[in-house]
Amino acid sequence: MVKKTFFKTLVAVSFSAALESVLFFSGCGSSLFTTSAHASSVLTSLIQQQGFADIVSQVKPAVVAVQVKSNKKKEEWFFSNFFSAPGMEQLPDQHPLKRFFKEFYDLDKPKNKFSPHSNRLRPIAFGSGFFISSDGYIVTNDHVISEGTSYSVVLDDGTELNAKLIGKDPKTDLAVLKVNDKRKFSYVDFGDDSKLRVGDWVVAIGNPFGLGGTVTAGIVSARGRDIGTSSYDDFIQIDAAVNRGNSGGPTFDLNGKVVGVNTAIFTPSGGNVGIAFAIPAATAKQVVQQLIEKGSVQRGWLGVQIQPVTKEISDSIGLKEAKGALITDPLKGPASKAGIKAGDVIITLNDEKINDSRDLAKRIANIRPGETVTLGIWRSGKEDSIKVKLASMPESEGKKEGSKYSTERGDSDETLEDYGLIVAPSDDGLGLVVTDVDSDSDAADKGIRPGDVIVTVNNKPVKKASDITDTIKNAQKLGRKAILLQVRTNEQNRFVALPIFKK
């Protein structure tokens, strides 16, 4: 949900001529920083350090600039916006940034009036990467290379070598390139990011704006960040200066180990503001290994649509803690075959507690297809367990159809005045169609709209308004504070908890 505050933008940090996807977030409040005698002594000790030169000299030769080309024609308007940015025209012609733009986009040449039919390779993206083996395997971001047909890397000494794409994984935004050369390359190892603490120093090296070998330093600002890019978000937030072109570059700890792969920045203007995100080394190491061995990543698939368990939802179903993953729709897959139903809450996986829906998605994905897992579930007010044999995650899901239900008012409409809803039986008899919603109601605040279908209330099917009111009365007898509605929107199921109205 987009909050009603000022917006900032999250962008991938590779240079690209293509339109980059953006997500919007609300601004964050400031916090009060206090000091003590102990904190002052620690700060003094840090100031007396000799810097990061020893670490940089050790790892910098393993970091490369990644150049991506394609024979597909790219629109230049996206770049033009950057070129016309304030201050850009004042740069001297020989400035590295201006040379980079001119070399890659030929903006100083007249527009071609003819449609290009040649297969000439054109530069389309610029990012970073790093060697993880002496025989030439390189880690970078998927969004850096995804549109390319030809790849090359520039080493720390300026040598340019052609590279081959070994594999990519859009779900984690990781990719592996391979350079075939007789030489032995300097490389770096993945470290243990689980030991990384908020406040620890980190060093980022990359290729921002085509300026290869750029070194910046900062601290770990936060762990486990979910920025809404996928179900597997678990980013390390750092305040080292990371800009466009840093994508795919490494973040090092003070032991010279890779603890993260830089992938995105949070910014109001497209430049660095001290909020960057890196893929944890543990995730990268696991994904990269599969990409090298198989060219793709195999993930366990449960076959369910899930959502978080809020406090209101836990109250409505009698669950003590607002934890676990609520099943909104068991798809045609392993879970439905094993007996998992919509409305079940998965609270444990192999006897380990599930914190939320994101936690379940990540842990299932880390289990190999074909393995059998034991799920602890909460159903109808009590615990149960079900064994499920995981399948392989499909490449993509089908598109959802639009709503097929009419929102026109009719004689069969019934009003649930206390909840701001007017409903009518659906044509197929499977639920109640919402024909109108009071804009000042809890239902409207929860996102219920005309055309939605209420399928169940507290996991009981409903066909008329009295089914809802009867369920509410039973919930009140059990001391529940809310009811749980299963709502279908454009063939997509979700659960909504509505507070019980007290007269």
XYZ file of C-alpha atoms in Angstrom:
503
model
C 0.000 0.000 0.000
C 1.353 3.429 -0.885
C 1.253 5.705 2.138
C 0.156 9.320 1.817
C 3.595 10.832 2.340
C 6.316 12.000 0.001
C 7.721 9.450 -2.426
C 11.187 8.120 -3.056
C 12.306 5.738 -5.751
C 14.007 2.374 -5.700
C 16.083 1.700 -8.798
C 18.385 -0.992 -10.038
C 21.905 0.385 -10.141
C 23.102 -0.631 -13.589
C 23.430 1.854 -16.442
C 20.876 0.941 -19.084
C 19.252 2.506 -22.113
C 16.074 0.592 -21.371
C 13.326 1.867 -19.109
C 14.076 0.737 -15.575
C 11.327 -0.493 -13.264
C 10.608 1.601 -10.187
C 8.878 1.046 -6.884
C 7.630 3.814 -4.643
C 8.101 4.038 -0.906
C 7.193 6.542 1.754
C 9.838 8.576 3.518
C 11.400 7.389 6.755
C 11.499 9.385 9.984
C 14.764 10.470 11.563
C 16.096 8.971 14.787
C 17.881 10.610 17.720
C 21.584 9.744 18.040
C 23.049 9.850 21.519
C 26.633 9.407 22.625
C 28.371 8.165 25.744
C 31.938 8.024 27.029
C 32.258 4.481 25.696
C 30.856 5.471 22.290
C 33.307 8.367 22.099
C 36.265 6.092 22.802
C 35.126 3.681 20.105
C 34.761 6.552 17.643
C 38.256 7.822 18.492
C 39.658 4.346 17.901
C 37.957 4.165 14.516
C 39.317 7.548 13.464
C 42.836 6.363 14.281
C 42.582 3.437 11.863
C 44.704 3.526 8.745
C 41.778 3.272 6.335
C 40.855 0.480 3.928
C 43.855 0.537 1.582
C 45.169 -2.900 2.576
C 41.791 -4.540 1.978
C 41.259 -2.712 -1.302
C 44.663 -3.695 -2.690
C 43.861 -7.310 -1.854
C 40.414 -7.541 -3.489
C 40.255 -4.827 -6.159
C 41.966 -6.914 -8.908
C 39.030 -9.360 -8.742
C 36.405 -6.703 -9.533
C 35.472 -6.066 -13.174
C 33.360 -3.708 -15.250
C 30.646 -5.535 -17.205
C 29.719 -4.271 -20.673
C 26.533 -5.521 -22.323
C 25.642 -5.226 -26.009
C 22.636 -6.228 -28.077
C 21.639 -6.247 -31.742
C 18.190 -5.025 -30.746
C 17.412 -1.350 -31.377
C 16.978 0.564 -28.137
C 15.074 3.791 -27.588
C 17.324 6.642 -26.529
C 14.832 8.806 -24.702
C 15.629 7.290 -21.313
C 19.277 8.222 -21.699
C 18.410 11.671 -23.026
C 16.696 12.466 -19.737
C 19.953 11.760 -17.937
C 22.014 13.775 -20.411
C 19.801 16.825 -19.904
C 20.044 16.577 -16.117
C 21.075 19.787 -14.302
C 24.813 20.389 -14.565
C 25.428 17.792 -17.266
C 25.859 20.355 -20.035
C 28.557 22.145 -18.001
C 30.817 19.081 -17.985
C 33.877 19.346 -20.252
C 33.840 17.183 -23.383
C 36.684 15.022 -22.043
C 34.982 14.349 -18.715
C 34.769 10.520 -18.200
C 31.014 10.658 -17.677
C 30.398 12.673 -20.851
C 32.779 10.493 -22.884
C 30.945 7.437 -21.599
C 27.602 8.768 -22.798
C 28.883 9.855 -26.199
C 30.715 6.596 -26.821
C 27.759 4.445 -25.959
C 24.908 6.467 -27.399
C 26.398 8.600 -30.189
C 24.234 11.552 -29.241
C 26.571 13.899 -31.100
C 25.614 12.212 -34.391
C 22.533 13.140 -36.439
C 19.463 10.954 -36.113
C 19.190 8.173 -38.657
C 16.060 8.590 -40.793
C 16.129 4.970 -41.900
C 14.950 1.955 -39.960
C 18.001 -0.114 -38.989
C 18.066 -3.645 -40.358
C 21.648 -4.600 -39.506
C 22.680 -6.902 -36.689
C 25.249 -4.416 -35.415
C 25.850 -4.835 -31.704
C 24.986 -1.753 -29.684
C 25.983 -1.110 -26.057
C 22.874 -1.148 -23.878
C 24.055 -1.559 -20.285
C 27.030 -1.123 -18.025
C 27.485 -2.741 -14.625
C 29.914 -4.449 -12.286
C 30.958 -7.976 -11.399
C 33.656 -9.985 -9.638
C 35.659 -13.175 -10.167
C 34.901 -16.061 -7.805
C 37.399 -18.519 -9.326
C 40.812 -18.411 -10.957
C 39.397 -19.987 -14.139
C 37.125 -17.045 -14.933
C 33.654 -17.372 -13.370
C 32.137 -13.938 -12.689
C 29.120 -12.971 -10.567
C 26.931 -10.029 -11.590
C 23.247 -9.000 -11.551
C 20.591 -10.439 -13.837
C 19.215 -6.969 -14.585
C 22.646 -5.945 -15.896
C 22.815 -8.682 -18.547
C 19.180 -9.671 -19.119
C 18.665 -7.743 -22.380
C 22.080 -8.504 -23.855
C 23.302 -10.811 -26.604
C 27.027 -10.114 -26.187
C 29.101 -9.547 -23.064
C 32.589 -8.373 -22.189
C 34.424 -7.438 -19.013
C 37.140 -4.907 -18.322
C 39.720 -6.030 -15.768
C 41.323 -3.826 -13.161
C 44.396 -3.420 -15.398
C 42.241 -2.213 -18.316
C 42.266 -5.473 -20.294
C 38.961 -6.172 -22.061
C 37.878 -9.806 -22.507
C 34.802 -11.398 -24.053
C 32.532 -13.301 -21.695
C 29.876 -15.989 -22.051
C 26.597 -16.121 -20.145
C 26.490 -19.299 -18.033
C 23.160 -18.771 -16.318
C 20.850 -16.237 -14.713
C 18.195 -16.155 -12.022
C 15.718 -13.249 -12.235
C 14.099 -14.168 -8.916
C 17.255 -13.257 -6.990
C 18.676 -10.881 -9.633
C 21.886 -12.899 -10.003
C 23.803 -14.059 -13.077
C 27.086 -15.810 -13.857
C 29.447 -15.001 -16.740
C 32.546 -16.976 -17.796
C 35.766 -15.663 -19.318
C 37.791 -18.257 -21.238
C 41.450 -17.331 -21.036
C 44.684 -19.152 -20.241
C 45.625 -16.775 -17.443
C 44.763 -17.320 -13.791
C 42.491 -14.580 -12.527
C 42.525 -12.928 -9.123
C 39.329 -13.885 -7.335
C 37.491 -13.377 -4.060
C 35.546 -15.713 -1.780
C 32.079 -15.421 -0.304
C 32.062 -14.763 3.425
C 29.581 -15.552 6.185
C 27.090 -12.701 6.092
C 25.242 -14.128 9.120
C 28.061 -12.734 11.275
C 27.579 -9.262 9.827
C 26.187 -6.863 12.418
C 24.402 -3.566 12.027
C 27.136 -0.958 12.374
C 29.940 -3.099 10.902
C 32.179 -1.488 8.281
C 31.823 -2.592 4.648
C 33.622 -1.669 1.426
C 31.927 -1.526 -1.998
C 33.864 -1.649 -5.277
C 32.300 -1.190 -8.693
C 31.890 0.692 -11.926
C 29.551 3.664 -11.261
C 28.900 5.818 -14.334
C 31.575 3.860 -16.189
C 34.260 4.865 -13.670
C 35.753 1.408 -13.114
C 37.484 0.474 -9.882
C 35.634 3.017 -7.752
C 35.934 2.245 -4.026
C 33.499 3.471 -1.366
C 33.009 2.554 2.281
C 30.204 2.665 4.816
C 28.448 0.635 7.441
C 25.701 -1.972 7.564
C 22.535 0.037 8.177
C 20.064 -2.842 8.514
C 19.547 -6.552 7.859
C 16.673 -8.493 6.319
C 15.215 -5.647 4.284
C 12.150 -6.446 2.154
C 11.959 -3.879 -0.655
C 9.119 -5.577 -2.515
C 11.019 -6.855 -5.543
C 10.262 -10.561 -5.013
C 9.177 -13.183 -2.493
C 12.825 -13.764 -1.612
C 13.803 -10.247 -0.552
C 16.272 -10.371 2.334
C 18.649 -7.529 1.577
C 21.538 -6.055 3.517
C 21.137 -2.278 3.663
C 24.393 -0.310 3.516
C 25.239 3.390 3.439
C 28.343 3.093 1.247
C 28.014 5.293 -1.839
C 26.464 3.067 -4.522
C 25.336 4.557 -7.832
C 24.184 3.522 -11.291
C 26.764 1.130 -12.691
C 27.518 -0.459 -9.301
C 25.010 -3.247 -9.954
C 26.599 -6.669 -9.609
C 29.592 -5.334 -7.718
C 30.717 -6.814 -4.392
C 30.375 -5.544 -0.846
C 33.284 -6.703 1.333
C 33.741 -7.053 5.071
C 37.022 -6.009 6.682
C 38.427 -9.508 6.111
C 38.145 -9.046 2.351
C 35.280 -11.530 2.014
C 32.226 -10.862 -0.150
C 29.236 -10.410 2.153
C 26.843 -8.992 -0.434
C 26.177 -8.292 -4.118
C 25.032 -4.710 -4.748
C 21.739 -4.585 -6.604
C 19.568 -1.512 -5.879
C 19.505 1.978 -4.401
C 16.759 3.938 -2.683
C 16.778 7.461 -4.095
C 14.597 10.501 -4.789
C 16.675 11.653 -7.753
C 18.562 8.704 -9.239
C 21.764 9.442 -7.325
C 23.250 8.075 -4.130
C 21.674 9.197 -0.845
C 23.297 6.594 1.380
C 20.663 3.864 1.086
C 21.767 0.854 -0.950
C 20.818 -2.813 -0.922
C 22.977 -5.904 -1.362
C 22.017 -9.552 -1.863
C 23.399 -11.539 1.114
C 26.406 -13.757 0.409
C 24.584 -16.868 1.637
C 21.880 -16.410 -0.999
C 24.359 -15.519 -3.730
C 26.643 -18.465 -2.985
C 23.815 -20.989 -3.189
C 22.320 -19.532 -6.384
C 25.686 -19.094 -8.113
C 26.654 -22.701 -7.424
C 23.497 -23.964 -9.142
C 23.950 -21.578 -12.069
C 27.485 -22.877 -12.645
C 26.465 -26.524 -12.323
C 23.115 -26.449 -14.163
C 22.682 -23.042 -15.796
C 19.496 -22.441 -13.820
C 18.155 -22.641 -10.273
C 15.879 -25.426 -9.088
C 13.567 -24.457 -6.254
C 11.113 -26.410 -4.210
C 7.492 -25.523 -4.967
C 4.599 -25.931 -2.576
C 1.980 -24.604 -4.988
C 0.104 -22.099 -2.839
C -0.712 -18.421 -2.776
C 0.001 -16.973 0.651
C -0.274 -13.758 2.625
C 0.985 -12.564 6.035
C -0.987 -13.171 9.222
C -1.897 -9.818 10.758
C -3.004 -9.257 14.355
C -6.610 -8.885 13.192
C -6.418 -12.127 11.208
C -4.925 -14.028 14.148
C -7.706 -12.661 16.383
C -10.361 -13.771 13.901
C -9.144 -17.399 13.782
C -8.083 -17.825 17.412
C -4.345 -17.983 16.727
C -2.289 -16.732 19.689
C 0.496 -15.115 17.653
C 0.337 -13.125 14.425
C 2.841 -15.438 12.761
C 2.818 -17.986 9.966
C 1.650 -17.925 6.358
C -2.054 -17.821 5.491
C -3.075 -19.910 2.470
C -5.243 -17.800 0.176
C -5.376 -20.284 -2.689
C -3.998 -23.834 -2.966
C -3.132 -24.073 -6.653
C -3.149 -27.290 -8.647
C 0.044 -28.623 -7.157
C 1.689 -30.483 -4.263
C -0.123 -28.668 -1.438
C -3.654 -29.219 -2.749
C -2.863 -32.877 -3.451
C -1.736 -33.273 0.146
C -4.934 -31.703 1.495
C -3.929 -28.091 2.167
C -6.964 -25.782 1.996
C -7.587 -22.062 1.644
C -7.714 -20.556 5.129
C -5.091 -22.887 6.581
C -2.189 -21.163 8.315
C 1.214 -22.826 7.970
C 2.894 -22.281 11.340
C 5.855 -24.694 11.126
C 8.059 -26.280 8.462
C 9.807 -29.481 9.555
C 9.090 -28.508 13.195
C 10.668 -25.053 12.820
C 8.441 -22.005 13.340
C 7.448 -19.891 10.340
C 7.630 -16.156 11.025
C 5.654 -14.906 8.032
C 4.760 -15.617 4.411
C 8.128 -14.364 3.140
C 9.933 -16.689 5.544
C 7.953 -19.680 4.227
C 8.585 -18.766 0.575
C 12.350 -18.496 1.097
C 12.657 -21.704 3.086
C 10.568 -23.780 0.684
C 12.602 -22.430 -2.241
C 15.810 -23.584 -0.544
C 14.605 -27.198 -0.428
C 15.252 -29.361 -3.470
C 12.260 -30.547 -5.523
C 11.217 -34.105 -4.711
C 11.871 -33.838 -0.988
C 9.014 -34.390 1.468
C 8.385 -31.777 4.144
C 6.139 -31.735 7.201
C 3.908 -28.697 7.545
C 2.345 -27.729 10.843
C -0.972 -25.995 10.147
C -3.667 -24.132 12.068
C -7.140 -25.129 10.881
C -10.545 -24.576 12.460
C -9.054 -23.523 15.781
C -6.582 -26.373 16.255
C -3.174 -27.585 15.117
C -2.587 -30.380 12.619
C 0.275 -31.603 10.421
C 0.464 -32.593 6.759
C 3.304 -34.112 4.729
C 3.892 -32.632 1.274
C 6.262 -33.778 -1.479
C 7.632 -30.643 -3.126
C 7.661 -30.203 -6.903
C 9.823 -27.979 -9.122
C 8.813 -24.341 -9.287
C 7.246 -23.547 -12.690
C 8.825 -20.814 -14.789
C 5.782 -18.535 -14.691
C 2.150 -18.377 -13.697
C -0.724 -17.732 -16.099
C -2.383 -14.357 -16.364
C -5.487 -13.724 -14.325
C -8.767 -12.935 -15.991
C -10.794 -9.853 -15.181
C -13.846 -9.983 -12.947
C -16.795 -11.714 -14.575
C -19.332 -10.486 -12.035
C -21.727 -7.603 -12.523
C -21.802 -4.778 -9.972
C -25.225 -3.501 -11.024
C -27.736 -3.240 -8.188
C -30.692 -5.640 -8.315
C -33.683 -6.917 -6.346
C -31.572 -9.673 -4.763
C -29.172 -7.199 -3.126
C -28.824 -7.407 0.646
C -27.293 -4.786 2.911
C -24.786 -5.453 5.698
C -25.167 -1.964 7.123
C -22.791 -2.377 10.074
C -19.995 -3.335 7.687
C -20.717 -0.907 4.854
C -21.408 -3.643 2.305
C -24.183 -4.406 -0.149
C -23.982 -7.933 -1.558
C -25.856 -10.191 -3.958
C -25.641 -13.937 -4.709
C -23.180 -14.734 -7.496
C -24.446 -16.271 -10.721
C -22.543 -19.498 -10.085
C -23.711 -19.738 -6.470
C -20.137 -19.589 -5.167
C -20.184 -16.644 -2.806
C -21.621 -13.147 -2.590
C -20.795 -10.401 -5.075
C -20.070 -7.001 -3.539
C -22.233 -4.494 -5.423
C -21.462 -1.437 -3.303
C -19.095 -0.379 -0.507
C -19.395 2.515 1.918
C -16.218 4.536 1.326
C -16.071 5.350 5.055
C -16.207 1.709 6.192
C -13.605 -0.753 7.473
C -14.317 -2.867 4.394
C -13.279 -0.010 2.104
C -10.166 0.609 4.188
C -9.251 -3.067 3.758
C -9.464 -2.764 -0.017
C -12.823 -4.428 -0.669
C -14.328 -3.022 -3.874
C -17.492 -3.495 -5.959
C -17.053 -6.592 -8.098
C -15.182 -8.514 -5.410
C -16.670 -11.830 -4.337
C -16.895 -12.902 -0.694
C -16.343 -16.661 -0.937
C -16.167 -17.680 2.720
C -16.436 -16.142 6.176
C -14.336 -17.830 8.858
C -13.706 -20.582 6.281
C -17.429 -21.308 5.865
C -19.006 -20.890 2.390
C -21.579 -18.100 2.075
C -24.479 -17.810 -0.365
C -26.609 -15.117 1.285
C -26.101 -12.218 3.688
C -27.577 -14.157 6.594
C -24.709 -16.651 6.294
C -22.368 -13.793 7.177
C -24.459 -12.477 10.075
C -24.856 -15.992 11.523
C -21.095 -16.523 11.384
C -20.545 -13.172 13.108
C -22.863 -14.206 15.966
C -20.980 -17.481 16.428
C -17.647 -15.638 16.419
C -18.921 -13.268 19.118
C -19.894 -16.245 21.286
C -16.298 -17.501 20.995
C -14.969 -14.110 22.052
C -13.465 -13.281 18.652
C -12.776 -9.638 17.838
C -12.848 -9.998 14.054
C -14.166 -12.155 11.229
C -12.087 -13.507 8.358
C -13.401 -13.000 4.821
C -12.023 -14.892 1.841
C -12.305 -12.372 -0.997
C -11.790 -13.077 -4.692
C -10.670 -10.164 -6.887
C -10.109 -10.810 -10.602
C -9.758 -14.546 -9.883
C -7.147 -13.819 -7.196
C -7.940 -14.924 -3.635
C -6.955 -13.106 -0.452
C -8.123 -12.945 3.152
C -9.395 -9.824 4.882
C -10.049 -9.480 8.619
C -12.931 -7.159 9.524
C -13.438 -6.001 13.127
C -16.752 -7.178 14.562
C -19.125 -4.231 14.961
C -20.303 -3.764 18.543
C -23.720 -2.191 18.971
